[in-house]
Tab-separated table of C-alpha atoms in Angstrom:
chain	number	residue	atom	x	y	z
A	1	MET	CA	-7.756	-12.951	0.066
A	2	LYS	CA	-11.018	-11.977	-1.281
A	3	GLY	CA	-13.563	-9.262	-0.687
A	4	ASN	CA	-13.209	-5.536	-0.108
A	5	ALA	CA	-11.546	-3.778	2.758
A	6	THR	CA	-13.913	-2.918	5.720
A	7	ARG	CA	-11.433	-0.868	7.616
A	8	GLY	CA	-9.126	1.927	6.500
A	9	THR	CA	-11.430	2.976	3.543
A	10	LYS	CA	-11.811	6.627	4.453
A	11	ILE	CA	-9.260	9.548	4.443
A	12	ALA	CA	-8.313	10.009	8.103
A	13	PHE	CA	-5.364	12.310	8.191
A	14	GLY	CA	-4.670	14.115	4.912
A	15	ASP	CA	-6.476	15.930	2.102
A	16	TYR	CA	-5.516	13.511	-0.700
A	17	ALA	CA	-5.045	9.756	-0.679
A	18	LEU	CA	-3.929	6.739	-2.742
A	19	GLN	CA	-6.563	3.933	-2.577
A	20	SER	CA	-6.185	0.336	-3.728
A	21	THR	CA	-8.550	-0.960	-6.359
A	22	GLN	CA	-7.051	-4.494	-6.465
A	23	ILE	CA	-5.895	-7.205	-4.055
A	24	GLY	CA	-2.175	-7.579	-3.396
A	25	TRP	CA	0.852	-7.523	-1.049
A	26	ILE	CA	2.765	-4.301	-0.618
A	27	THR	CA	6.384	-4.785	0.369
A	28	SER	CA	8.000	-1.339	0.053
A	29	HIS	CA	7.364	2.296	-0.818
A	30	TYR	CA	9.390	5.420	-1.622
A	31	THR	CA	8.274	9.054	-2.068
A	32	GLN	CA	10.108	12.362	-1.914
A	33	ARG	CA	7.863	15.461	-1.984
A	34	GLY	CA	6.952	18.369	0.363
A	35	GLY	CA	4.019	18.577	2.652
A	36	ARG	CA	3.033	15.844	5.139
A	37	THR	CA	2.733	12.245	4.152
A	38	TRP	CA	1.044	9.380	6.111
A	39	ILE	CA	1.569	5.797	5.416
A	40	THR	CA	-1.526	3.971	6.729
A	41	ILE	CA	-0.390	0.262	5.942
A	42	PHE	CA	2.394	-1.608	7.765
A	43	PRO	CA	4.031	-4.798	6.648
A	44	ASP	CA	3.370	-7.154	9.614
A	45	LYS	CA	2.578	-10.353	7.951
A	46	PRO	CA	5.664	-12.801	7.524
A	47	ILE	CA	6.121	-14.644	4.263
A	48	THR	CA	8.110	-17.844	4.464
A	49	LYS	CA	10.058	-19.687	1.810
A	50	LYS	CA	12.086	-22.820	1.778
A	51	PRO	CA	15.541	-22.708	0.116
A	52	PRO	CA	15.841	-23.959	-3.573
A	53	GLU	CA	16.459	-27.552	-4.220
A	54	VAL	CA	15.310	-28.729	-0.769
A	55	ARG	CA	13.209	-31.995	-0.456
A	56	MET	CA	9.624	-31.919	0.820
A	57	GLY	CA	9.065	-31.940	4.541
A	58	GLY	CA	11.389	-30.695	7.258
A	59	GLY	CA	8.882	-28.069	8.533
A	60	LYS	CA	8.222	-24.478	7.521
A	61	GLY	CA	10.918	-22.439	5.792
A	62	ASP	CA	12.555	-19.341	7.018
A	63	ILE	CA	10.980	-15.889	6.986
A	64	GLU	CA	11.860	-14.242	3.722
A	65	ALA	CA	9.935	-10.882	3.813
A	66	TYR	CA	7.156	-9.023	5.622
A	67	VAL	CA	4.128	-7.836	3.640
A	68	ALA	CA	1.089	-5.649	4.122
A	69	PRO	CA	-1.951	-7.336	2.554
A	70	VAL	CA	-4.384	-4.850	0.865
A	71	LYS	CA	-7.799	-5.317	-0.413
A	72	PRO	CA	-9.814	-2.979	-2.758
A	73	GLY	CA	-10.875	0.210	-1.048
A	74	ARG	CA	-7.898	0.407	1.376
A	75	ILE	CA	-6.258	3.786	1.800
A	76	MET	CA	-2.431	3.248	1.737
A	77	PHE	CA	-1.018	6.701	1.624
A	78	GLU	CA	-2.340	10.246	2.522
A	79	MET	CA	-0.938	13.696	1.841
A	80	ALA	CA	-1.621	17.102	3.145
A	81	GLY	CA	-0.016	20.549	3.001
A	82	VAL	CA	0.556	20.711	-0.676
A	83	THR	CA	-1.571	21.886	-3.690
A	84	ALA	CA	-3.830	19.477	-5.452
A	85	GLU	CA	-1.470	19.219	-8.379
A	86	VAL	CA	1.625	18.449	-6.401
A	87	ALA	CA	-0.295	15.893	-4.349
A	88	LYS	CA	-1.702	14.152	-7.454
A	89	GLU	CA	1.648	14.126	-9.157
A	90	ALA	CA	3.402	12.589	-6.037
A	91	LEU	CA	0.697	10.001	-5.500
A	92	ARG	CA	0.711	9.137	-9.233
A	93	LEU	CA	4.550	8.543	-9.093
A	94	ALA	CA	4.017	6.434	-5.899
A	95	ALA	CA	1.290	4.377	-7.581
A	96	HIS	CA	3.715	3.335	-10.391
A	97	LYS	CA	5.959	1.691	-7.741
A	98	LEU	CA	3.155	-0.490	-6.333
A	99	PRO	CA	2.142	-3.961	-7.457
A	100	VAL	CA	-1.602	-3.124	-7.351
A	101	LYS	CA	-3.916	-0.865	-9.207
A	102	THR	CA	-4.799	2.289	-7.378
A	103	ARG	CA	-6.732	5.538	-7.597
A	104	ILE	CA	-6.247	9.057	-6.196
A	105	ILE	CA	-9.081	10.429	-4.182
A	106	ALA	CA	-9.514	13.764	-2.397
A	107	LYS	CA	-11.107	14.438	1.015
A	108	GLY	CA	-14.878	14.750	0.742
A	109	GLU	CA	-14.978	12.881	-2.535
A	110	SER	CA	-17.394	9.924	-2.728
A	111	VAL	CA	-15.591	6.773	-2.246
């Protein structure tokens, strides 16, 4: 994957959002805060893998996981109904669990 995201780059539902600044695959997420949270990505791409110590050939391997590919600029999570400090702290904690670099943006902020 290369390039920047063309869709999902603006805040649609909440007041604060977590935006990707790096390319990667997102497999899972966990938050526990008040207010309203929207997850704007969905893991719908299957990733296959062959078992260890299997010879070449024999077709494609079994599905191991589903991932959500993200490009720079993609909004992944949005929050509303909480203060700016609570939203930024919750999104900061969520960002530490993700395999891509992110930044926190607010609604109306230049992207």
